[in-house]
Amino acid sequence: MKPESYAKPVIKMTEWEKSESGPKETARVEAFSDGVFAIAITLLVLELRVPEVKGNERLLPLLLHEWTSHLAFVIGFFTILVCWINHHYMFEHIRRCNGMLLLLNGFKLLVVSFTPFATAVISRYIGTIHQQTATNLYALNFFLMGLAMTGIWCYAYQNEMTKSGSPEFLKAVNQLYIFAPIISGVILILSFINIWICLTLFGIMFLIYVIPKKSAARLEKWKHVAS
Amino acid sequence: MKPESYAKPVIKMTEWEKSESGPKETARVEAFSDGVFAIAITLLVLELRVPEVKGNERLLPLLLHEWTSHLAFVIGFFTILVCWINHHYMFEHIRRCNGMLLLLNGFKLLVVSFTPFATAVISRYIGTIHQQTATNLYALNFFLMGLAMTGIWCYAYQNEMTKSGSPEFLKAVNQLYIFAPIISGVILILSFINIWICLTLFGIMFLIYVIPKKSAARLEKWKHVAS
Amino acid sequence: MKPESYAKPVIKMTEWEKSESGPKETARVEAFSDGVFAIAITLLVLELRVPEVKGNERLLPLLLHEWTSHLAFVIGFFTILVCWINHHYMFEHIRRCNGMLLLLNGFKLLVVSFTPFATAVISRYIGTIHQQTATNLYALNFFLMGLAMTGIWCYAYQNEMTKSGSPEFLKAVNQLYIFAPIISGVILILSFINIWICLTLFGIMFLIYVIPKKSAARLEKWKHVAS
Amino acid sequence: MKPESYAKPVIKMTEWEKSESGPKETARVEAFSDGVFAIAITLLVLELRVPEVKGNERLLPLLLHEWTSHLAFVIGFFTILVCWINHHYMFEHIRRCNGMLLLLNGFKLLVVSFTPFATAVISRYIGTIHQQTATNLYALNFFLMGLAMTGIWCYAYQNEMTKSGSPEFLKAVNQLYIFAPIISGVILILSFINIWICLTLFGIMFLIYVIPKKSAARLEKWKHVAS
């Protein structure tokens, strides 16, 4: 990262270079990210295996028997969906883009594209004696996702790459995203103790972050009432 | 959902928040949905296995022998295509977007991304004694798809998120989409009785919903004649 | 299709319905099609299996031994690429969209998404005694692709859905696309006689259709010289 | 390619043909390319297999045991990401498009879509006696990627298809991309000697090309200082 800051004072930005920070740049980052989100969310279905009926067995019990796969499919789906909703929400408020933001977004997409694997592991081992380790891996994935999400927002916010808005609201959005890795960090620690508390906290995080606009507004209000 | 309505009267919408309901938001929802539709429709091909020729066998009979896979591929393809045509048609008329609509759309995409699995099951078990259960699963998937489609439209219509149009036409579109889960619910029930009646009704639904604009126009006309 | 024409004279098109034929509709058809093309072209790589080295074997000969897979990967890739270039070229000149065009485009995408399977079959059986049948399947896929391509253009051209341009050029484009299913039909017939002639003709078609604009211009010129 | 140049002096470009070189054409090339990049980068996850726990084994050691897969996943991910960043950067500066550029871009996408296979091979054989060959294949893939990247830029630059900018900066960008296949060619040769030097050079190339704008600016400055 040193070379970047090193070059800054020497080279004056030409008109041409400045024009790169236009709306088109963010548009293509969003399009590429949408592609990765859409593929990761759809690849989850590849973990659902068609059961092989043998002898006198019937198909329905075999389908129902794989309920953990189906549950993991739904959990994985909504994890990535909420992640996309927040990515979408952030990039609505980010007007500029640079190399560092592309890298942070790249890290985010790395975690997103890893999610089908973490989902496959939990789907395979939940209900077995290995479910502890599988949940740890999933919670780690979740924590890294929260961290990446927060990284993107905080970098953009501190470098004044966000659109102008009321400072109070922007601050509330910022706090909302600082909470994300904290809560998911707690979930990661709890995943070593009890997986059912974890799943409950996953659900609560889902309810908060599925509606980021409302959650930020509510956070702003609470602070207003408290002060 | 309670917290959302709870926050409403207290926080006044800032200019910035209002601007989120612009054309860009719907654009990215459509782009993400298009990605999921495109991937789900293309993943169907992964169910087609290259047959392994053994001994004195010939390739052609082996390819023809797997006609159920190929039929399921075509049925799955057109199911998702019609679904996309209607999604496309709806979002042409929806001008605003909020958290609830994103969730309803997410449910829709969940069903779409489940379709390759339902198709794989029917492809594996049609022509066997397990075809009844496989058809039930497919009809259930179809019913949920109709329900999700209708959920999106009705929510947008009742919350005045649709573009302005002649009230009669909007009402006809609305009725068209209320029919969808009703017909597919009937198909689901019939799938427990006779799978061939089901397949015929699938075909009729396809003919109605592949051309949503015309079907809505025809519905409007019939009501006009009847009254 | 009867019901469509039936409804036409009775219902007058509202302003709202007319507005559907705007630029946005074609944009989303193109985006969805791009998604399917991009996925089909990338799924080809899944046919390349990592060879399993056993005993004293070395990796390089094993990789080279699977040259047919790699050749099929490249052929499949360029088949879909040329197909995309022409799809792109056509939709540059198509300004309106309706239900029938969506269906024709859907048929096109069905063939595109089937291509990875046809490629997998030829990749598995070329160089074996089953290569004849594998080539037939590939040529059939190729013929249907040409037919679908031509169907889209001819429908749009005859229904005056193309952008205004010089009538001579439009006619040349039309003739270029009428040739596509004819040449690929000949290739299909020849695939039952000699597969190497087929592959040569595939190459020539590739050279013509990889640059549709130039090919149409050349066709226009030849006709001008001849007359 | 001969026929193209042949047709040029005879046919005068109509208004209609000229209009094809508008912003829309590049937009769709970028959208299609984004799709291929997004899919290739997400398909990497399919190489991560869920380990099968047997007898008294525990899950964690098995997951850690497959660290080569996970390392290859991360390397493959960042290879494609850097490639996308540069593709994005180039196409920001390319304003026109023609058949040759579509072909060069097609070759680029061929290499991109081959990357998951090269990654799978290195993931399977690193740490074994076959790692030499696997690294050669990966370095070859890397070299072709550099070559394709450079091909696109040089073709666009020499044919004046780039946007207007300061000539010095454009020249620096040009030199940056001429270095790419040279460095990756050196890496390819070194891959036959020592794979760890290779991996180090991969890392250095990554640092240079992950921030193409800064790297071009720095190159321009160095030349300025030197002269």
Tab-separated table of C-alpha atoms in Angstrom, chain C residues 30 34 37-39 41-42 45-46 48-53 57 59-60 63 70 73 77-78 81 84-85 87-89 91-93 163-165 169-170 210-211 213-214 217-218 221, chain D residues 1 3-4 6-8 10-11 13-14 16-17 20-21 24-25 28-29 31-32 35-36 39-40 43 46 99 102-103 106 109-110 113-114 116-117 120-121 124-125 130 133-134 137:
chain	number	residue	atom	x	y	z
C	30	GLU	CA	-30.240	-8.278	-23.517
C	34	ASP	CA	-25.993	-11.931	-21.694
C	37	PHE	CA	-24.513	-16.672	-22.679
C	38	ALA	CA	-21.887	-15.855	-20.026
C	39	ILE	CA	-22.882	-18.788	-17.826
C	41	ILE	CA	-19.699	-20.251	-21.977
C	42	THR	CA	-18.130	-20.536	-18.505
C	45	VAL	CA	-14.802	-25.488	-18.079
C	46	LEU	CA	-16.602	-27.907	-15.747
C	48	LEU	CA	-12.348	-30.366	-17.960
C	49	ARG	CA	-11.525	-32.940	-15.306
C	50	VAL	CA	-8.314	-32.827	-13.303
C	51	PRO	CA	-6.535	-36.088	-14.246
C	52	GLU	CA	-5.748	-38.522	-11.438
C	53	VAL	CA	-2.077	-39.559	-11.502
C	57	GLU	CA	2.635	-41.934	-14.232
C	59	LEU	CA	1.035	-35.415	-14.997
C	60	LEU	CA	1.973	-33.874	-18.352
C	63	LEU	CA	-3.015	-33.603	-19.397
C	70	HIS	CA	-9.498	-29.161	-24.395
C	73	PHE	CA	-13.698	-26.628	-24.712
C	77	PHE	CA	-16.297	-21.505	-26.348
C	78	PHE	CA	-16.042	-19.974	-29.810
C	81	LEU	CA	-18.958	-16.479	-28.506
C	84	TRP	CA	-23.263	-13.927	-28.650
C	85	ILE	CA	-21.603	-11.567	-31.168
C	87	HIS	CA	-27.111	-11.799	-30.826
C	88	HIS	CA	-25.455	-8.555	-29.798
C	89	TYR	CA	-25.362	-7.373	-33.417
C	91	PHE	CA	-30.280	-6.501	-30.830
C	92	GLU	CA	-28.354	-3.382	-31.725
C	93	HIS	CA	-30.755	-3.077	-34.634
C	163	LYS	CA	-34.244	0.458	-36.390
C	164	SER	CA	-34.409	2.534	-39.541
C	165	GLY	CA	-31.417	1.991	-41.798
C	169	PHE	CA	-28.180	-2.916	-45.866
C	170	LEU	CA	-31.139	-4.236	-43.871
C	210	VAL	CA	-17.694	-13.685	-36.271
C	211	ILE	CA	-17.818	-10.372	-38.173
C	213	LYS	CA	-21.269	-6.314	-39.961
C	214	LYS	CA	-18.511	-6.845	-42.511
C	217	ALA	CA	-21.579	-5.302	-46.112
C	218	ARG	CA	-19.687	-7.709	-48.383
C	221	LYS	CA	-21.532	-5.303	-52.402
D	1	MET	CA	-8.981	-11.291	-41.687
D	3	PRO	CA	-11.899	-10.128	-46.346
D	4	GLU	CA	-12.419	-7.345	-43.800
D	6	TYR	CA	-10.953	-5.999	-48.675
D	7	ALA	CA	-14.447	-4.668	-48.125
D	8	LYS	CA	-13.343	-1.387	-46.609
D	10	VAL	CA	-15.702	-0.194	-51.507
D	11	ILE	CA	-18.565	0.208	-49.060
D	13	MET	CA	-20.244	3.532	-43.992
D	14	THR	CA	-23.874	4.504	-43.584
D	16	TRP	CA	-26.553	3.513	-39.266
D	17	GLU	CA	-23.336	1.552	-39.258
D	20	GLU	CA	-22.963	1.122	-33.834
D	21	SER	CA	-19.766	2.477	-32.364
D	24	LYS	CA	-24.116	1.014	-26.004
D	25	GLU	CA	-21.823	-1.403	-27.809
D	28	ARG	CA	-22.794	-4.756	-23.622
D	29	VAL	CA	-19.254	-6.090	-24.156
D	31	ALA	CA	-21.684	-6.606	-19.260
D	32	PHE	CA	-20.958	-9.916	-20.992
D	35	GLY	CA	-20.675	-12.067	-16.403
D	36	VAL	CA	-17.843	-14.367	-17.458
D	39	ILE	CA	-18.926	-16.813	-12.976
D	40	ALA	CA	-15.312	-17.934	-13.352
D	43	LEU	CA	-16.921	-21.449	-9.892
D	46	LEU	CA	-16.750	-25.843	-6.589
D	99	GLY	CA	-15.043	-7.092	-34.615
D	102	LEU	CA	-14.553	-8.470	-29.743
D	103	LEU	CA	-12.303	-11.363	-30.832
D	106	GLY	CA	-13.131	-13.284	-26.564
D	109	LEU	CA	-12.461	-14.470	-21.695
D	110	LEU	CA	-11.352	-17.914	-22.934
D	113	SER	CA	-12.798	-19.229	-18.070
D	114	PHE	CA	-9.871	-21.702	-18.227
D	116	PRO	CA	-10.703	-22.493	-12.648
D	117	PHE	CA	-9.242	-25.590	-14.336
D	120	ALA	CA	-7.941	-27.018	-9.782
D	121	VAL	CA	-4.815	-28.718	-11.161
D	124	ARG	CA	-4.689	-31.016	-6.542
D	125	TYR	CA	-0.947	-31.417	-7.120
D	130	HIS	CA	3.744	-33.325	-9.755
D	133	THR	CA	3.958	-29.527	-14.076
D	134	ALA	CA	0.951	-28.048	-12.299
D	137	LEU	CA	0.261	-24.997	-16.479
